[in-house]
Amino acid sequence: MASSTLSRIEKIRDHISPSYSEMKDGRIIKISPEVSEALSVGAPVVALESTIISHGMPYPQNLETAKEVEAIVKKNGAIPATIAILDGVPCVGLSPEELMTLATLGRKARKTSRRDIAYVVASKQTGATTVSATMFFASKVGIQIFATGGIGGVHRHGESTMDISSDLVELGRTPVAVVSAGVKSILDIPRTLEYLETQGVCVAAYQTNQFPAFFTEKSGCNAPSRVDSPEECARLIDMNANLGLRSGILIAVPIPSEHSASGNIIQSAIQEALKDAREQKVTGSAETPFLLARVNELTGGTSLAANIALVKNNAQLAAQIAVSLSQFGK
């Protein structure tokens, strides 16, 4: 509890300026006034990534979804903080105009993981942050909770290609709790869970014993831990901080059952998309957007609708957890 009070004092100190936070190297992170005010008084804040806006779905659905997700966070008592790099400036909390800019740019915005941050900032580019980059900036300004669709993981045949998402490494070294629908089902879920264990990441499934598989509620893999309420999630996050573990937490939330796509249809589409990716030699950071778009095409839009539904569901729970966590130490 004492650490929560100390953390709140440190946040007030770090946010004397209402709109900017200075990093140790002198570079500036621009923080929206609303987010800055919330952080300074210990109010609940939820970080949101921007790659889902630029690369996750087409315009105008991406803009509509971004606005709706932010509205859900607010409705559930927290302040949304969408994170992106705009013209070389890391931004935490975007204005409606900035959201519009990112949405219309689409894939012209650079997909930015932790690896790319320094280059995108130095070259004054616009970058949409992935899970790893969003976690990095969220942690820098004191945001403890982040909602997304699904995290990256070990790609299929990753034992040969070594294609492993930096999201997993970031979870092992950055103390931010990520609320997601598990791991994208286009990936190798069992190996991803093994890698998360190696990184020392606490993985907890929400109201289930089985780890979810993004589009479907079950992956066939048991979850290492289970939490059943926002309050339990908040206690877990608070204890992780009090113990000084300095690692992230993955809270895996099954997609709402009414939006869960047929497992057989999705798996068939995934196999077809993987085959197409191999034939077209799509690899690296371009692979996941390609596969998700192809699966959406093959399922007649069913997977995109499911994607939007699970993002909204995760945002709602993340806000509820943030509200509960904000009560600790009061």
XYZ file of C-alpha atoms in Angstrom:
330
model
C 0.000 0.000 0.000
C 2.855 2.356 0.880
C 4.358 1.823 -2.545
C 1.075 2.942 -4.143
C 1.169 6.206 -2.163
C 4.828 6.755 -3.049
C 4.077 6.035 -6.702
C 1.306 8.652 -6.628
C 3.678 11.251 -5.140
C 6.242 10.472 -7.838
C 3.577 10.900 -10.536
C 2.682 14.347 -9.180
C 6.345 15.295 -9.241
C 6.794 14.002 -12.766
C 3.747 15.866 -14.104
C 4.350 19.406 -12.852
C 4.231 20.378 -16.522
C 0.658 19.737 -17.685
C 1.533 18.425 -21.122
C 5.077 17.067 -21.273
C 7.262 14.509 -19.524
C 11.026 14.631 -19.989
C 12.954 11.398 -20.354
C 16.477 10.965 -18.974
C 18.044 11.647 -22.375
C 16.237 15.003 -22.612
C 13.733 13.880 -25.199
C 10.143 14.896 -24.638
C 7.009 12.770 -24.449
C 3.919 14.837 -25.161
C 1.092 13.974 -22.778
C -2.423 15.203 -23.420
C -3.769 17.553 -20.709
C -6.506 15.076 -19.754
C -4.068 12.184 -19.315
C -1.522 14.357 -17.517
C -4.125 15.585 -15.036
C -5.337 12.033 -14.379
C -1.822 10.745 -13.751
C -0.969 13.635 -11.443
C -3.845 12.841 -9.073
C -3.689 9.051 -9.315
C -6.881 8.700 -11.361
C -7.340 5.547 -13.478
C -5.750 5.609 -16.947
C -5.721 2.908 -19.642
C -3.116 2.904 -22.420
C -4.223 1.962 -25.948
C -2.012 1.051 -28.893
C -2.172 2.681 -32.313
C -1.068 -0.109 -34.648
C -4.586 -1.498 -34.466
C -5.744 1.847 -35.939
C -3.185 2.052 -38.733
C -2.646 -1.597 -39.593
C -5.462 -3.529 -37.905
C -8.461 -2.497 -40.006
C -9.423 -0.270 -42.940
C -10.600 3.354 -42.820
C -13.150 4.470 -41.638
C -13.732 1.405 -39.433
C -10.390 2.018 -37.758
C -11.328 5.560 -36.730
C -14.813 4.561 -35.605
C -13.413 1.692 -33.553
C -10.712 3.880 -31.977
C -13.323 6.426 -30.888
C -15.677 3.737 -29.598
C -12.905 2.035 -27.604
C -11.914 5.341 -25.995
C -15.593 5.991 -25.176
C -15.884 2.560 -23.505
C -12.839 3.291 -21.326
C -14.397 6.607 -20.251
C -17.821 5.060 -19.639
C -16.208 2.596 -17.239
C -14.516 5.318 -15.214
C -11.006 5.606 -16.655
C -9.148 7.979 -18.972
C -8.008 6.537 -22.342
C -4.438 7.230 -23.464
C -3.892 6.200 -27.080
C -0.168 6.186 -27.784
C 1.618 6.985 -31.062
C 4.628 8.853 -32.456
C 3.552 11.845 -34.551
C 6.196 13.619 -36.656
C 8.885 12.289 -34.330
C 7.112 13.232 -31.092
C 5.984 10.398 -28.777
C 2.392 11.203 -27.774
C 0.431 9.744 -24.871
C -3.216 10.620 -25.373
C -4.358 11.717 -28.830
C -6.780 14.474 -29.807
C -9.649 13.700 -32.228
C -7.635 15.405 -34.971
C -4.580 13.278 -34.228
C -6.679 10.109 -34.263
C -8.056 11.159 -37.650
C -4.547 11.760 -38.997
C -3.393 8.323 -37.916
C -6.513 6.589 -39.219
C -6.292 8.194 -42.670
C -2.555 7.523 -42.930
C -3.234 3.837 -42.361
C -0.292 1.667 -43.313
C 1.705 4.710 -44.405
C 2.400 5.165 -40.703
C 5.403 3.085 -39.710
C 4.609 0.045 -37.594
C 6.775 0.800 -34.564
C 7.987 -1.739 -32.028
C 10.577 -1.007 -29.307
C 13.335 -1.675 -31.867
C 12.099 1.159 -34.089
C 11.405 3.888 -31.510
C 14.757 5.697 -31.642
C 14.833 5.708 -35.446
C 11.229 6.932 -35.855
C 11.763 9.739 -33.321
C 15.176 10.747 -34.689
C 13.917 10.863 -38.282
C 10.716 12.695 -37.254
C 8.451 10.039 -38.754
C 4.934 9.071 -37.743
C 4.807 5.697 -36.081
C 1.930 3.530 -34.893
C 2.996 1.760 -31.727
C 2.798 -2.006 -31.338
C 2.289 -3.713 -27.979
C 5.987 -3.491 -27.079
C 6.347 0.216 -27.941
C 3.045 1.094 -26.263
C 4.168 -0.692 -23.079
C 7.472 1.198 -23.176
C 5.861 4.653 -23.342
C 3.081 3.732 -20.905
C 5.654 2.680 -18.335
C 7.696 5.849 -18.902
C 4.789 8.062 -17.858
C 3.424 5.833 -15.110
C 0.483 4.057 -16.771
C 0.104 0.548 -15.336
C -2.659 -0.909 -17.523
C -2.903 -1.335 -21.282
C -5.758 -2.796 -23.351
C -5.245 -4.324 -26.770
C -6.714 -6.986 -29.038
C -4.111 -9.738 -28.935
C -0.389 -9.774 -28.330
C 2.257 -11.094 -30.695
C 4.018 -14.350 -29.978
C 6.109 -17.157 -31.370
C 5.289 -17.596 -35.041
C 4.582 -21.021 -36.421
C 7.883 -22.763 -37.203
C 9.485 -20.188 -34.898
C 11.818 -22.887 -33.591
C 13.501 -22.732 -37.022
C 12.999 -19.114 -38.067
C 13.436 -17.520 -34.601
C 10.518 -15.231 -35.502
C 9.424 -14.251 -32.004
C 7.518 -11.047 -31.270
C 9.266 -8.416 -29.164
C 5.960 -8.166 -27.254
C 7.019 -11.232 -25.257
C 10.397 -9.786 -24.292
C 8.760 -6.471 -23.371
C 6.358 -8.267 -21.059
C 9.375 -9.743 -19.305
C 11.023 -6.385 -18.586
C 8.330 -3.685 -18.433
C 5.885 -3.488 -15.489
C 2.651 -2.905 -17.395
C -0.382 -5.192 -17.230
C -1.671 -6.048 -20.697
C -5.326 -6.990 -21.089
C -5.776 -8.953 -24.305
C -7.701 -11.825 -25.849
C -4.614 -13.957 -25.467
C -2.317 -14.546 -28.412
C -3.381 -14.162 -32.025
C -4.459 -17.604 -33.202
C -2.315 -17.330 -36.339
C 0.658 -17.934 -34.018
C 2.075 -20.916 -32.114
C 0.249 -20.598 -28.787
C 1.921 -23.457 -26.826
C 5.415 -22.183 -27.662
C 4.338 -18.613 -26.888
C 3.257 -19.672 -23.386
C 6.569 -21.475 -22.903
C 8.460 -18.349 -23.946
C 6.441 -16.176 -21.566
C 7.355 -18.555 -18.744
C 11.027 -18.203 -19.680
C 10.623 -14.421 -19.504
C 9.072 -14.676 -16.031
C 5.733 -13.226 -17.103
C 2.663 -13.877 -14.960
C -0.097 -15.103 -17.292
C -3.618 -15.137 -15.867
C -6.784 -16.110 -17.708
C -9.934 -14.190 -16.847
C -12.843 -16.273 -15.509
C -11.533 -19.431 -17.169
C -8.869 -22.084 -16.657
C -7.975 -22.220 -20.327
C -5.859 -19.726 -22.245
C -7.968 -18.026 -24.970
C -7.020 -17.994 -28.641
C -8.039 -14.518 -29.835
C -10.910 -15.392 -32.211
C -12.021 -18.347 -30.082
C -12.560 -18.774 -26.360
C -10.296 -21.815 -25.954
C -6.852 -22.685 -27.266
C -6.506 -26.162 -25.772
C -3.760 -24.840 -23.452
C -4.269 -24.486 -19.709
C -3.543 -21.040 -18.247
C -0.898 -20.884 -15.484
C -3.138 -18.668 -13.294
C -6.732 -17.498 -13.076
C -8.419 -14.260 -11.961
C -12.167 -13.778 -11.676
C -12.834 -10.082 -11.094
C -11.355 -6.629 -11.763
C -10.502 -6.462 -8.055
C -8.476 -9.696 -8.249
C -6.644 -8.344 -11.299
C -5.888 -5.107 -9.439
C -4.533 -6.999 -6.420
C -2.278 -9.012 -8.718
C -0.926 -5.866 -10.388
C -0.394 -4.148 -7.043
C 1.466 -7.146 -5.601
C 3.635 -7.413 -8.719
C 4.660 -3.773 -8.124
C 5.149 -4.184 -4.360
C 7.425 -7.181 -4.899
C 9.548 -5.186 -7.340
C 9.384 -7.891 -9.995
C 9.743 -5.282 -12.788
C 7.939 -7.568 -15.245
C 4.614 -7.218 -16.989
C 1.445 -9.235 -16.535
C -0.715 -10.756 -19.253
C -4.417 -10.897 -18.420
C -5.984 -13.107 -21.071
C -9.687 -12.487 -21.647
C -11.811 -14.824 -23.796
C -13.718 -13.174 -26.616
C -17.418 -12.796 -25.695
C -19.136 -16.062 -26.590
C -21.654 -14.381 -28.900
C -18.769 -13.155 -31.065
C -16.653 -16.271 -30.942
C -16.152 -17.470 -34.484
C -16.456 -21.114 -35.430
C -13.137 -22.752 -34.620
C -13.132 -24.899 -37.757
C -13.864 -21.975 -40.081
C -11.162 -19.823 -38.520
C -8.559 -22.598 -38.485
C -9.234 -23.396 -42.134
C -8.843 -19.711 -43.039
C -5.619 -19.465 -41.025
C -4.087 -22.435 -42.852
C -5.007 -20.895 -46.198
C -3.589 -17.507 -45.145
C -0.339 -19.089 -43.943
C 0.008 -20.862 -47.297
C -0.542 -17.561 -49.141
C 2.039 -15.813 -46.959
C 4.650 -18.457 -47.732
C 3.939 -18.318 -51.468
C 4.156 -14.493 -51.490
C 7.219 -14.548 -49.194
C 5.573 -12.274 -46.621
C 7.726 -12.276 -43.476
C 8.715 -10.202 -40.442
C 6.545 -7.339 -39.214
C 4.434 -7.471 -42.405
C 3.278 -11.023 -41.726
C 0.724 -10.493 -38.951
C -1.207 -7.666 -40.724
C -1.164 -9.743 -43.928
C -2.474 -12.856 -42.187
C -5.209 -11.029 -40.293
C -6.381 -9.257 -43.450
C -6.368 -12.524 -45.412
C -8.260 -14.386 -42.674
C -10.840 -11.590 -42.646
C -11.219 -11.880 -46.403
C -11.550 -15.661 -46.284
C -14.176 -15.521 -43.516
C -16.254 -12.875 -45.257
C -15.595 -10.222 -42.622
C -16.489 -12.444 -39.677
C -13.001 -12.253 -38.172
C -12.879 -8.427 -38.373
C -16.184 -8.132 -36.531
C -14.855 -10.530 -33.904
C -11.632 -8.510 -33.649
C -13.538 -5.287 -32.966
C -15.762 -7.005 -30.392
C -12.856 -8.416 -28.413
C -10.956 -5.115 -28.394
C -13.996 -3.366 -26.915
C -14.445 -6.132 -24.352
C -10.795 -5.878 -23.299
C -11.004 -2.091 -23.025
C -14.014 -2.366 -20.735
C -12.287 -4.799 -18.383
C -9.031 -2.810 -18.432
C -10.923 0.332 -17.360
C -12.619 -1.552 -14.543
C -9.255 -2.891 -13.359
C -7.725 0.595 -13.543
C -10.558 1.992 -11.404
C -10.064 -0.775 -8.830
C -6.281 -0.294 -8.826
C -6.663 3.457 -8.281
C -8.342 2.722 -4.931
C -5.263 0.973 -3.541
C -3.429 3.081 -0.987
C -6.279 5.568 -0.563
